[in-house]
Amino acid sequence: MIQLLKIYSSLIEPLINIIIPSNCIFCNAAMENNKKIICEICYSELKKAPVVLEQKLRQEINNPNIDRIFIGYEYSEKLKMLMHVFKYERFTALASHFASAIATLIRYPEKIDLILPVPLHPRKHRERGYNQSELIGKSLACLLSIEYRNDLLERKKYTISQTTLNKNDRIQNVSDAFFCSESLHDKTILIIDDVITTGSTLKACAECVLKNKAKIVHLAAVTTPPF
Ligand SMILES: [Zn+2]
């Protein structure tokens, strides 16, 4: 099996890339790698999130025990499309771009003990095949040399999609949804998700981690749509 994978990645995959070149979904520029969806130029044009956004999110999430909230990009139609294909259409190579954007915001990575992704319920994980927050979290941990664990925070409740719910229903939907399997005594934790919509999912995760004795909790996401 490993041998077959090696043959695929060394011989077949480069051939597929030549036969089926991909084009940037925004400017139509041809790209060598068919796993890409956006060219480097269009990617570099995405706007970084404004500083005021953290303040707004802090008010929205309203938990004084949450320290920093790191947001990579300002929300836009381009980013909305990228987040969609990243989450639902397996363009997972975007994870490293997203992680780089968040990494530039974190000035003291050495003070963070652990990065935890927002978990999916095992059933949803099976249905989707991957957890998009895990991919960003793993990439970010690698960039900043921080320990990464995807087995500490678990989602014990199968929640319906938050997208159709109002704020109160979202809070209710994720309340008691998470479980932390170990004590996080005295640790500084960064919890990462792909998008912050109302913040109720990340807030529920942060509360779970704080209940397990974490000292400081930071949150991070690629973007957040206007409230
Ligand atoms: Zn482009």
JSON list of C-alpha atoms and ligand atoms in Angstrom, two decimals:
[
{"chain": "A", "resi": 1, "resn": "MET", "atom": "CA", "xyz": [0.00, 0.00, 0.00]},
{"chain": "A", "resi": 2, "resn": "ILE", "atom": "CA", "xyz": [2.78, 2.44, 0.96]},
{"chain": "A", "resi": 3, "resn": "GLN", "atom": "CA", "xyz": [4.60, 1.50, -2.24]},
{"chain": "A", "resi": 4, "resn": "LEU", "atom": "CA", "xyz": [1.47, 2.25, -4.28]},
{"chain": "A", "resi": 5, "resn": "LEU", "atom": "CA", "xyz": [1.10, 5.64, -2.58]},
{"chain": "A", "resi": 6, "resn": "LYS", "atom": "CA", "xyz": [4.75, 6.44, -3.36]},
{"chain": "A", "resi": 7, "resn": "ILE", "atom": "CA", "xyz": [4.24, 5.54, -7.03]},
{"chain": "A", "resi": 8, "resn": "TYR", "atom": "CA", "xyz": [1.10, 7.70, -7.09]},
{"chain": "A", "resi": 9, "resn": "SER", "atom": "CA", "xyz": [2.75, 10.75, -5.54]},
{"chain": "A", "resi": 10, "resn": "SER", "atom": "CA", "xyz": [6.00, 10.49, -7.53]},
{"chain": "A", "resi": 11, "resn": "LEU", "atom": "CA", "xyz": [4.70, 9.48, -10.98]},
{"chain": "A", "resi": 12, "resn": "ILE", "atom": "CA", "xyz": [0.95, 9.60, -11.40]},
{"chain": "A", "resi": 13, "resn": "GLU", "atom": "CA", "xyz": [0.06, 12.76, -9.50]},
{"chain": "A", "resi": 14, "resn": "PRO", "atom": "CA", "xyz": [2.52, 15.03, -11.41]},
{"chain": "A", "resi": 15, "resn": "LEU", "atom": "CA", "xyz": [1.14, 13.57, -14.63]},
{"chain": "A", "resi": 16, "resn": "ILE", "atom": "CA", "xyz": [-2.45, 14.34, -13.58]},
{"chain": "A", "resi": 17, "resn": "ASN", "atom": "CA", "xyz": [-1.34, 17.89, -12.79]},
{"chain": "A", "resi": 18, "resn": "ILE", "atom": "CA", "xyz": [-0.02, 18.28, -16.35]},
{"chain": "A", "resi": 19, "resn": "ILE", "atom": "CA", "xyz": [-3.04, 16.66, -18.00]},
{"chain": "A", "resi": 20, "resn": "ILE", "atom": "CA", "xyz": [-5.63, 18.47, -15.88]},
{"chain": "A", "resi": 21, "resn": "PRO", "atom": "CA", "xyz": [-4.18, 21.89, -15.03]},
{"chain": "A", "resi": 22, "resn": "SER", "atom": "CA", "xyz": [-6.38, 23.87, -12.70]},
{"chain": "A", "resi": 23, "resn": "ASN", "atom": "CA", "xyz": [-7.37, 27.48, -12.98]},
{"chain": "A", "resi": 24, "resn": "CYS", "atom": "CA", "xyz": [-7.78, 30.05, -10.26]},
{"chain": "A", "resi": 25, "resn": "ILE", "atom": "CA", "xyz": [-11.50, 30.31, -9.47]},
{"chain": "A", "resi": 26, "resn": "PHE", "atom": "CA", "xyz": [-11.23, 34.09, -9.22]},
{"chain": "A", "resi": 27, "resn": "CYS", "atom": "CA", "xyz": [-8.94, 35.30, -12.05]},
{"chain": "A", "resi": 28, "resn": "ASN", "atom": "CA", "xyz": [-8.78, 32.12, -14.17]},
{"chain": "A", "resi": 29, "resn": "ALA", "atom": "CA", "xyz": [-4.95, 32.06, -14.15]},
{"chain": "A", "resi": 30, "resn": "ALA", "atom": "CA", "xyz": [-3.56, 28.61, -14.93]},
{"chain": "A", "resi": 31, "resn": "MET", "atom": "CA", "xyz": [-1.86, 26.85, -12.01]},
{"chain": "A", "resi": 32, "resn": "GLU", "atom": "CA", "xyz": [0.46, 23.88, -11.99]},
{"chain": "A", "resi": 33, "resn": "ASN", "atom": "CA", "xyz": [-0.98, 22.13, -8.99]},
{"chain": "A", "resi": 34, "resn": "ASN", "atom": "CA", "xyz": [-4.53, 20.84, -9.46]},
{"chain": "A", "resi": 35, "resn": "LYS", "atom": "CA", "xyz": [-5.08, 20.71, -5.71]},
{"chain": "A", "resi": 36, "resn": "LYS", "atom": "CA", "xyz": [-5.00, 24.50, -5.64]},
{"chain": "A", "resi": 37, "resn": "ILE", "atom": "CA", "xyz": [-8.08, 26.57, -6.22]},
{"chain": "A", "resi": 38, "resn": "ILE", "atom": "CA", "xyz": [-6.77, 30.11, -5.90]},
{"chain": "A", "resi": 39, "resn": "CYS", "atom": "CA", "xyz": [-3.58, 31.60, -7.34]},
{"chain": "A", "resi": 40, "resn": "GLU", "atom": "CA", "xyz": [-0.95, 33.24, -5.12]},
{"chain": "A", "resi": 41, "resn": "ILE", "atom": "CA", "xyz": [-1.80, 36.73, -6.44]},
{"chain": "A", "resi": 42, "resn": "CYS", "atom": "CA", "xyz": [-5.52, 36.43, -5.60]},
{"chain": "A", "resi": 43, "resn": "TYR", "atom": "CA", "xyz": [-4.64, 34.91, -2.26]},
{"chain": "A", "resi": 44, "resn": "SER", "atom": "CA", "xyz": [-2.31, 37.80, -1.40]},
{"chain": "A", "resi": 45, "resn": "GLU", "atom": "CA", "xyz": [-5.17, 40.23, -2.14]},
{"chain": "A", "resi": 46, "resn": "LEU", "atom": "CA", "xyz": [-7.35, 38.89, 0.68]},
{"chain": "A", "resi": 47, "resn": "LYS", "atom": "CA", "xyz": [-7.60, 41.58, 3.36]},
{"chain": "A", "resi": 48, "resn": "LYS", "atom": "CA", "xyz": [-6.29, 40.98, 6.86]},
{"chain": "A", "resi": 49, "resn": "ALA", "atom": "CA", "xyz": [-8.91, 41.36, 9.59]},
{"chain": "A", "resi": 50, "resn": "PRO", "atom": "CA", "xyz": [-9.07, 44.89, 11.07]},
{"chain": "A", "resi": 51, "resn": "VAL", "atom": "CA", "xyz": [-7.87, 45.29, 14.66]},
{"chain": "A", "resi": 52, "resn": "VAL", "atom": "CA", "xyz": [-11.32, 46.48, 15.84]},
{"chain": "A", "resi": 53, "resn": "LEU", "atom": "CA", "xyz": [-12.78, 43.09, 14.98]},
{"chain": "A", "resi": 54, "resn": "GLU", "atom": "CA", "xyz": [-11.26, 41.47, 18.06]},
{"chain": "A", "resi": 55, "resn": "GLN", "atom": "CA", "xyz": [-12.93, 44.06, 20.28]},
{"chain": "A", "resi": 56, "resn": "LYS", "atom": "CA", "xyz": [-16.31, 43.46, 18.61]},
{"chain": "A", "resi": 57, "resn": "LEU", "atom": "CA", "xyz": [-15.98, 39.71, 19.00]},
{"chain": "A", "resi": 58, "resn": "ARG", "atom": "CA", "xyz": [-14.98, 40.08, 22.62]},
{"chain": "A", "resi": 59, "resn": "GLN", "atom": "CA", "xyz": [-18.22, 41.97, 23.28]},
{"chain": "A", "resi": 60, "resn": "GLU", "atom": "CA", "xyz": [-20.22, 39.38, 21.35]},
{"chain": "A", "resi": 61, "resn": "ILE", "atom": "CA", "xyz": [-18.69, 36.37, 23.11]},
{"chain": "A", "resi": 62, "resn": "ASN", "atom": "CA", "xyz": [-18.75, 38.17, 26.46]},
{"chain": "A", "resi": 63, "resn": "ASN", "atom": "CA", "xyz": [-16.60, 35.97, 28.64]},
{"chain": "A", "resi": 64, "resn": "PRO", "atom": "CA", "xyz": [-13.91, 37.88, 30.59]},
{"chain": "A", "resi": 65, "resn": "ASN", "atom": "CA", "xyz": [-11.88, 34.69, 31.02]},
{"chain": "A", "resi": 66, "resn": "ILE", "atom": "CA", "xyz": [-11.14, 34.51, 27.31]},
{"chain": "A", "resi": 67, "resn": "ASP", "atom": "CA", "xyz": [-7.91, 36.34, 26.58]},
{"chain": "A", "resi": 68, "resn": "ARG", "atom": "CA", "xyz": [-7.06, 37.02, 22.91]},
{"chain": "A", "resi": 69, "resn": "ILE", "atom": "CA", "xyz": [-9.18, 36.29, 19.81]},
{"chain": "A", "resi": 70, "resn": "PHE", "atom": "CA", "xyz": [-7.05, 35.95, 16.67]},
{"chain": "A", "resi": 71, "resn": "ILE", "atom": "CA", "xyz": [-8.82, 36.38, 13.31]},
{"chain": "A", "resi": 72, "resn": "GLY", "atom": "CA", "xyz": [-6.87, 35.90, 10.08]},
{"chain": "A", "resi": 73, "resn": "TYR", "atom": "CA", "xyz": [-8.94, 37.63, 7.40]},
{"chain": "A", "resi": 74, "resn": "GLU", "atom": "CA", "xyz": [-11.69, 40.13, 6.90]},
{"chain": "A", "resi": 75, "resn": "TYR", "atom": "CA", "xyz": [-14.84, 38.40, 5.64]},
{"chain": "A", "resi": 76, "resn": "SER", "atom": "CA", "xyz": [-15.52, 38.81, 1.90]},
{"chain": "A", "resi": 77, "resn": "GLU", "atom": "CA", "xyz": [-17.30, 36.97, -0.90]},
{"chain": "A", "resi": 78, "resn": "LYS", "atom": "CA", "xyz": [-13.95, 35.49, -2.00]},
{"chain": "A", "resi": 79, "resn": "LEU", "atom": "CA", "xyz": [-13.23, 34.22, 1.47]},
{"chain": "A", "resi": 80, "resn": "LYS", "atom": "CA", "xyz": [-16.76, 32.86, 1.86]},
{"chain": "A", "resi": 81, "resn": "MET", "atom": "CA", "xyz": [-16.23, 30.78, -1.29]},
{"chain": "A", "resi": 82, "resn": "LEU", "atom": "CA", "xyz": [-12.81, 29.59, -0.11]},
{"chain": "A", "resi": 83, "resn": "MET", "atom": "CA", "xyz": [-14.19, 28.55, 3.28]},
{"chain": "A", "resi": 84, "resn": "HIS", "atom": "CA", "xyz": [-16.96, 26.63, 1.54]},
{"chain": "A", "resi": 85, "resn": "VAL", "atom": "CA", "xyz": [-14.66, 24.60, -0.72]},
{"chain": "A", "resi": 86, "resn": "PHE", "atom": "CA", "xyz": [-12.24, 24.07, 2.17]},
{"chain": "A", "resi": 87, "resn": "LYS", "atom": "CA", "xyz": [-14.98, 22.70, 4.40]},
{"chain": "A", "resi": 88, "resn": "TYR", "atom": "CA", "xyz": [-17.13, 20.76, 1.96]},
{"chain": "A", "resi": 89, "resn": "GLU", "atom": "CA", "xyz": [-15.15, 20.08, -1.21]},
{"chain": "A", "resi": 90, "resn": "ARG", "atom": "CA", "xyz": [-11.85, 18.80, 0.15]},
{"chain": "A", "resi": 91, "resn": "PHE", "atom": "CA", "xyz": [-9.61, 21.68, -0.92]},
{"chain": "A", "resi": 92, "resn": "THR", "atom": "CA", "xyz": [-7.64, 20.94, 2.21]},
{"chain": "A", "resi": 93, "resn": "ALA", "atom": "CA", "xyz": [-4.40, 22.49, 0.91]},
{"chain": "A", "resi": 94, "resn": "LEU", "atom": "CA", "xyz": [-5.92, 25.83, 1.97]},
{"chain": "A", "resi": 95, "resn": "ALA", "atom": "CA", "xyz": [-5.30, 24.90, 5.62]},
{"chain": "A", "resi": 96, "resn": "SER", "atom": "CA", "xyz": [-1.64, 25.94, 5.50]},
{"chain": "A", "resi": 97, "resn": "HIS", "atom": "CA", "xyz": [-2.52, 29.35, 3.99]},
{"chain": "A", "resi": 98, "resn": "PHE", "atom": "CA", "xyz": [-5.11, 29.94, 6.69]},
{"chain": "A", "resi": 99, "resn": "ALA", "atom": "CA", "xyz": [-2.72, 28.82, 9.42]},
{"chain": "A", "resi": 100, "resn": "SER", "atom": "CA", "xyz": [-0.01, 31.20, 8.15]},
{"chain": "A", "resi": 101, "resn": "ALA", "atom": "CA", "xyz": [-2.41, 34.14, 8.34]},
{"chain": "A", "resi": 102, "resn": "ILE", "atom": "CA", "xyz": [-3.26, 33.32, 11.96]},
{"chain": "A", "resi": 103, "resn": "ALA", "atom": "CA", "xyz": [0.38, 32.58, 12.87]},
{"chain": "A", "resi": 104, "resn": "THR", "atom": "CA", "xyz": [1.47, 36.13, 11.96]},
{"chain": "A", "resi": 105, "resn": "LEU", "atom": "CA", "xyz": [-0.90, 37.50, 14.64]},
{"chain": "A", "resi": 106, "resn": "ILE", "atom": "CA", "xyz": [0.51, 35.46, 17.52]},
{"chain": "A", "resi": 107, "resn": "ARG", "atom": "CA", "xyz": [3.44, 37.37, 19.00]},
{"chain": "A", "resi": 108, "resn": "TYR", "atom": "CA", "xyz": [4.35, 35.02, 21.86]},
{"chain": "A", "resi": 109, "resn": "PRO", "atom": "CA", "xyz": [3.73, 31.45, 20.70]},
{"chain": "A", "resi": 110, "resn": "GLU", "atom": "CA", "xyz": [6.13, 30.17, 23.35]},
{"chain": "A", "resi": 111, "resn": "LYS", "atom": "CA", "xyz": [3.54, 31.15, 25.98]},
{"chain": "A", "resi": 112, "resn": "ILE", "atom": "CA", "xyz": [0.92, 28.80, 24.49]},
{"chain": "A", "resi": 113, "resn": "ASP", "atom": "CA", "xyz": [1.07, 25.22, 25.79]},
{"chain": "A", "resi": 114, "resn": "LEU", "atom": "CA", "xyz": [-1.48, 23.56, 23.56]},
{"chain": "A", "resi": 115, "resn": "ILE", "atom": "CA", "xyz": [-3.52, 24.04, 20.41]},
{"chain": "A", "resi": 116, "resn": "LEU", "atom": "CA", "xyz": [-6.91, 22.29, 20.39]},
{"chain": "A", "resi": 117, "resn": "PRO", "atom": "CA", "xyz": [-9.23, 22.25, 17.37]},
{"chain": "A", "resi": 118, "resn": "VAL", "atom": "CA", "xyz": [-13.00, 22.54, 17.77]},
{"chain": "A", "resi": 119, "resn": "PRO", "atom": "CA", "xyz": [-13.98, 18.87, 17.48]},
{"chain": "A", "resi": 120, "resn": "LEU", "atom": "CA", "xyz": [-16.65, 17.42, 15.22]},
{"chain": "A", "resi": 121, "resn": "HIS", "atom": "CA", "xyz": [-18.99, 14.78, 16.55]},
{"chain": "A", "resi": 122, "resn": "PRO", "atom": "CA", "xyz": [-17.59, 11.36, 15.44]},
{"chain": "A", "resi": 123, "resn": "ARG", "atom": "CA", "xyz": [-20.67, 10.85, 13.25]},
{"chain": "A", "resi": 124, "resn": "LYS", "atom": "CA", "xyz": [-20.16, 14.17, 11.46]},
{"chain": "A", "resi": 125, "resn": "HIS", "atom": "CA", "xyz": [-16.44, 13.43, 11.15]},
{"chain": "A", "resi": 126, "resn": "ARG", "atom": "CA", "xyz": [-17.29, 10.18, 9.37]},
{"chain": "A", "resi": 127, "resn": "GLU", "atom": "CA", "xyz": [-19.83, 11.91, 7.11]},
{"chain": "A", "resi": 128, "resn": "ARG", "atom": "CA", "xyz": [-17.43, 14.70, 6.07]},
{"chain": "A", "resi": 129, "resn": "GLY", "atom": "CA", "xyz": [-14.28, 12.59, 6.12]},
{"chain": "A", "resi": 130, "resn": "TYR", "atom": "CA", "xyz": [-12.16, 15.26, 7.84]},
{"chain": "A", "resi": 131, "resn": "ASN", "atom": "CA", "xyz": [-12.34, 18.04, 10.37]},
{"chain": "A", "resi": 132, "resn": "GLN", "atom": "CA", "xyz": [-11.38, 21.36, 8.76]},
{"chain": "A", "resi": 133, "resn": "SER", "atom": "CA", "xyz": [-10.46, 22.92, 12.13]},
{"chain": "A", "resi": 134, "resn": "GLU", "atom": "CA", "xyz": [-8.05, 20.04, 12.81]},
{"chain": "A", "resi": 135, "resn": "LEU", "atom": "CA", "xyz": [-6.25, 20.74, 9.55]},
{"chain": "A", "resi": 136, "resn": "ILE", "atom": "CA", "xyz": [-5.73, 24.43, 10.37]},
{"chain": "A", "resi": 137, "resn": "GLY", "atom": "CA", "xyz": [-4.80, 23.61, 13.99]},
{"chain": "A", "resi": 138, "resn": "LYS", "atom": "CA", "xyz": [-2.21, 21.02, 13.00]},
{"chain": "A", "resi": 139, "resn": "SER", "atom": "CA", "xyz": [-0.66, 23.36, 10.47]},
{"chain": "A", "resi": 140, "resn": "LEU", "atom": "CA", "xyz": [-0.58, 26.26, 12.94]},
{"chain": "A", "resi": 141, "resn": "ALA", "atom": "CA", "xyz": [0.99, 24.08, 15.66]},
{"chain": "A", "resi": 142, "resn": "CYS", "atom": "CA", "xyz": [3.67, 23.02, 13.20]},
{"chain": "A", "resi": 143, "resn": "LEU", "atom": "CA", "xyz": [4.41, 26.61, 12.13]},
{"chain": "A", "resi": 144, "resn": "LEU", "atom": "CA", "xyz": [4.69, 27.87, 15.71]},
{"chain": "A", "resi": 145, "resn": "SER", "atom": "CA", "xyz": [6.21, 24.74, 17.33]},
{"chain": "A", "resi": 146, "resn": "ILE", "atom": "CA", "xyz": [3.34, 24.37, 19.79]},
{"chain": "A", "resi": 147, "resn": "GLU", "atom": "CA", "xyz": [1.98, 21.03, 21.01]},
{"chain": "A", "resi": 148, "resn": "TYR", "atom": "CA", "xyz": [-1.21, 19.97, 19.23]},
{"chain": "A", "resi": 149, "resn": "ARG", "atom": "CA", "xyz": [-3.85, 17.55, 20.54]},
{"chain": "A", "resi": 150, "resn": "ASN", "atom": "CA", "xyz": [-7.04, 16.53, 18.76]},
{"chain": "A", "resi": 151, "resn": "ASP", "atom": "CA", "xyz": [-8.07, 13.96, 21.37]},
{"chain": "A", "resi": 152, "resn": "LEU", "atom": "CA", "xyz": [-8.53, 16.20, 24.43]},
{"chain": "A", "resi": 153, "resn": "LEU", "atom": "CA", "xyz": [-11.65, 18.06, 23.50]},
{"chain": "A", "resi": 154, "resn": "GLU", "atom": "CA", "xyz": [-14.55, 15.87, 22.37]},
{"chain": "A", "resi": 155, "resn": "ARG", "atom": "CA", "xyz": [-17.99, 16.65, 21.04]},
{"chain": "A", "resi": 156, "resn": "LYS", "atom": "CA", "xyz": [-20.38, 14.37, 22.86]},
{"chain": "A", "resi": 157, "resn": "LYS", "atom": "CA", "xyz": [-23.62, 15.82, 21.47]},
{"chain": "A", "resi": 158, "resn": "TYR", "atom": "CA", "xyz": [-24.58, 15.52, 17.80]},
{"chain": "A", "resi": 159, "resn": "THR", "atom": "CA", "xyz": [-25.68, 19.08, 17.12]},
{"chain": "A", "resi": 160, "resn": "ILE", "atom": "CA", "xyz": [-27.62, 20.27, 14.10]},
{"chain": "A", "resi": 161, "resn": "SER", "atom": "CA", "xyz": [-25.90, 22.80, 11.82]},
{"chain": "A", "resi": 162, "resn": "GLN", "atom": "CA", "xyz": [-25.64, 26.24, 13.44]},
{"chain": "A", "resi": 163, "resn": "THR", "atom": "CA", "xyz": [-26.17, 28.05, 10.13]},
{"chain": "A", "resi": 164, "resn": "THR", "atom": "CA", "xyz": [-29.97, 28.11, 10.29]},
{"chain": "A", "resi": 165, "resn": "LEU", "atom": "CA", "xyz": [-30.28, 29.01, 13.97]},
{"chain": "A", "resi": 166, "resn": "ASN", "atom": "CA", "xyz": [-30.62, 32.37, 15.69]},
{"chain": "A", "resi": 167, "resn": "LYS", "atom": "CA", "xyz": [-28.22, 33.43, 18.43]},
{"chain": "A", "resi": 168, "resn": "ASN", "atom": "CA", "xyz": [-30.14, 32.01, 21.39]},
{"chain": "A", "resi": 169, "resn": "ASP", "atom": "CA", "xyz": [-30.82, 28.73, 19.62]},
{"chain": "A", "resi": 170, "resn": "ARG", "atom": "CA", "xyz": [-27.12, 28.46, 18.74]},
{"chain": "A", "resi": 171, "resn": "ILE", "atom": "CA", "xyz": [-26.14, 28.86, 22.38]},
{"chain": "A", "resi": 172, "resn": "GLN", "atom": "CA", "xyz": [-28.69, 26.22, 23.37]},
{"chain": "A", "resi": 173, "resn": "ASN", "atom": "CA", "xyz": [-27.59, 23.92, 20.54]},
{"chain": "A", "resi": 174, "resn": "VAL", "atom": "CA", "xyz": [-23.96, 23.73, 21.74]},
{"chain": "A", "resi": 175, "resn": "SER", "atom": "CA", "xyz": [-24.52, 23.97, 25.49]},
{"chain": "A", "resi": 176, "resn": "ASP", "atom": "CA", "xyz": [-22.99, 20.91, 27.15]},
{"chain": "A", "resi": 177, "resn": "ALA", "atom": "CA", "xyz": [-21.91, 19.65, 23.73]},
{"chain": "A", "resi": 178, "resn": "PHE", "atom": "CA", "xyz": [-18.21, 19.39, 24.67]},
{"chain": "A", "resi": 179, "resn": "PHE", "atom": "CA", "xyz": [-16.21, 17.24, 26.99]},
{"chain": "A", "resi": 180, "resn": "CYS", "atom": "CA", "xyz": [-12.54, 17.56, 27.97]},
{"chain": "A", "resi": 181, "resn": "SER", "atom": "CA", "xyz": [-10.86, 14.28, 28.85]},
{"chain": "A", "resi": 182, "resn": "GLU", "atom": "CA", "xyz": [-7.88, 15.59, 30.87]},
{"chain": "A", "resi": 183, "resn": "SER", "atom": "CA", "xyz": [-7.09, 18.25, 33.42]},
{"chain": "A", "resi": 184, "resn": "LEU", "atom": "CA", "xyz": [-5.53, 21.32, 31.80]},
{"chain": "A", "resi": 185, "resn": "HIS", "atom": "CA", "xyz": [-4.28, 22.69, 35.10]},
{"chain": "A", "resi": 186, "resn": "ASP", "atom": "CA", "xyz": [-2.26, 25.88, 34.67]},
{"chain": "A", "resi": 187, "resn": "LYS", "atom": "CA", "xyz": [-2.06, 25.55, 30.89]},
{"chain": "A", "resi": 188, "resn": "THR", "atom": "CA", "xyz": [-2.49, 28.24, 28.26]},
{"chain": "A", "resi": 189, "resn": "ILE", "atom": "CA", "xyz": [-4.73, 26.92, 25.51]},
{"chain": "A", "resi": 190, "resn": "LEU", "atom": "CA", "xyz": [-5.48, 28.13, 22.00]},
{"chain": "A", "resi": 191, "resn": "ILE", "atom": "CA", "xyz": [-8.75, 26.78, 20.58]},
{"chain": "A", "resi": 192, "resn": "ILE", "atom": "CA", "xyz": [-9.14, 27.02, 16.84]},
{"chain": "A", "resi": 193, "resn": "ASP", "atom": "CA", "xyz": [-12.15, 26.91, 14.53]},
{"chain": "A", "resi": 194, "resn": "ASP", "atom": "CA", "xyz": [-12.56, 27.70, 10.83]},
{"chain": "A", "resi": 195, "resn": "VAL", "atom": "CA", "xyz": [-15.19, 30.48, 11.09]},
{"chain": "A", "resi": 196, "resn": "ILE", "atom": "CA", "xyz": [-16.67, 32.37, 14.05]},
{"chain": "A", "resi": 197, "resn": "THR", "atom": "CA", "xyz": [-20.32, 33.07, 13.33]},
{"chain": "A", "resi": 198, "resn": "THR", "atom": "CA", "xyz": [-21.82, 34.08, 16.66]},
{"chain": "A", "resi": 199, "resn": "GLY", "atom": "CA", "xyz": [-18.97, 32.65, 18.71]},
{"chain": "A", "resi": 200, "resn": "SER", "atom": "CA", "xyz": [-21.26, 30.25, 20.59]},
{"chain": "A", "resi": 201, "resn": "THR", "atom": "CA", "xyz": [-19.32, 27.11, 19.57]},
{"chain": "A", "resi": 202, "resn": "LEU", "atom": "CA", "xyz": [-15.91, 28.52, 20.49]},
{"chain": "A", "resi": 203, "resn": "LYS", "atom": "CA", "xyz": [-17.35, 30.00, 23.68]},
{"chain": "A", "resi": 204, "resn": "ALA", "atom": "CA", "xyz": [-18.75, 26.59, 24.70]},
{"chain": "A", "resi": 205, "resn": "CYS", "atom": "CA", "xyz": [-15.34, 24.99, 24.01]},
{"chain": "A", "resi": 206, "resn": "ALA", "atom": "CA", "xyz": [-13.55, 27.71, 26.00]},
{"chain": "A", "resi": 207, "resn": "GLU", "atom": "CA", "xyz": [-15.90, 27.21, 28.95]},
{"chain": "A", "resi": 208, "resn": "CYS", "atom": "CA", "xyz": [-15.26, 23.48, 28.85]},
{"chain": "A", "resi": 209, "resn": "VAL", "atom": "CA", "xyz": [-11.49, 24.02, 28.86]},
{"chain": "A", "resi": 210, "resn": "LEU", "atom": "CA", "xyz": [-11.72, 26.58, 31.68]},
{"chain": "A", "resi": 211, "resn": "LYS", "atom": "CA", "xyz": [-13.83, 24.14, 33.71]},
{"chain": "A", "resi": 212, "resn": "ASN", "atom": "CA", "xyz": [-10.91, 21.73, 33.33]},
{"chain": "A", "resi": 213, "resn": "LYS", "atom": "CA", "xyz": [-8.61, 24.24, 35.05]},
{"chain": "A", "resi": 214, "resn": "ALA", "atom": "CA", "xyz": [-6.91, 25.88, 32.06]},
{"chain": "A", "resi": 215, "resn": "LYS", "atom": "CA", "xyz": [-5.15, 29.10, 33.13]},
{"chain": "A", "resi": 216, "resn": "ILE", "atom": "CA", "xyz": [-5.58, 31.17, 29.95]},
{"chain": "A", "resi": 217, "resn": "VAL", "atom": "CA", "xyz": [-7.70, 30.54, 26.85]},
{"chain": "A", "resi": 218, "resn": "HIS", "atom": "CA", "xyz": [-7.20, 32.20, 23.48]},
{"chain": "A", "resi": 219, "resn": "LEU", "atom": "CA", "xyz": [-9.43, 31.66, 20.46]},
{"chain": "A", "resi": 220, "resn": "ALA", "atom": "CA", "xyz": [-8.58, 31.72, 16.77]},
{"chain": "A", "resi": 221, "resn": "ALA", "atom": "CA", "xyz": [-10.41, 31.44, 13.45]},
{"chain": "A", "resi": 222, "resn": "VAL", "atom": "CA", "xyz": [-9.79, 32.21, 9.81]},
{"chain": "A", "resi": 223, "resn": "THR", "atom": "CA", "xyz": [-12.60, 34.76, 9.57]},
{"chain": "A", "resi": 224, "resn": "THR", "atom": "CA", "xyz": [-15.88, 35.99, 10.95]},
{"chain": "A", "resi": 225, "resn": "PRO", "atom": "CA", "xyz": [-18.89, 37.24, 8.94]},
{"chain": "A", "resi": 226, "resn": "PRO", "atom": "CA", "xyz": [-20.43, 40.57, 9.99]},
{"chain": "A", "resi": 227, "resn": "PHE", "atom": "CA", "xyz": [-22.86, 40.07, 12.86]},
{"chain": "B", "resi": 1, "resn": "ZN", "atom": "ZN", "xyz": [-6.18, 34.29, -9.20]}
]
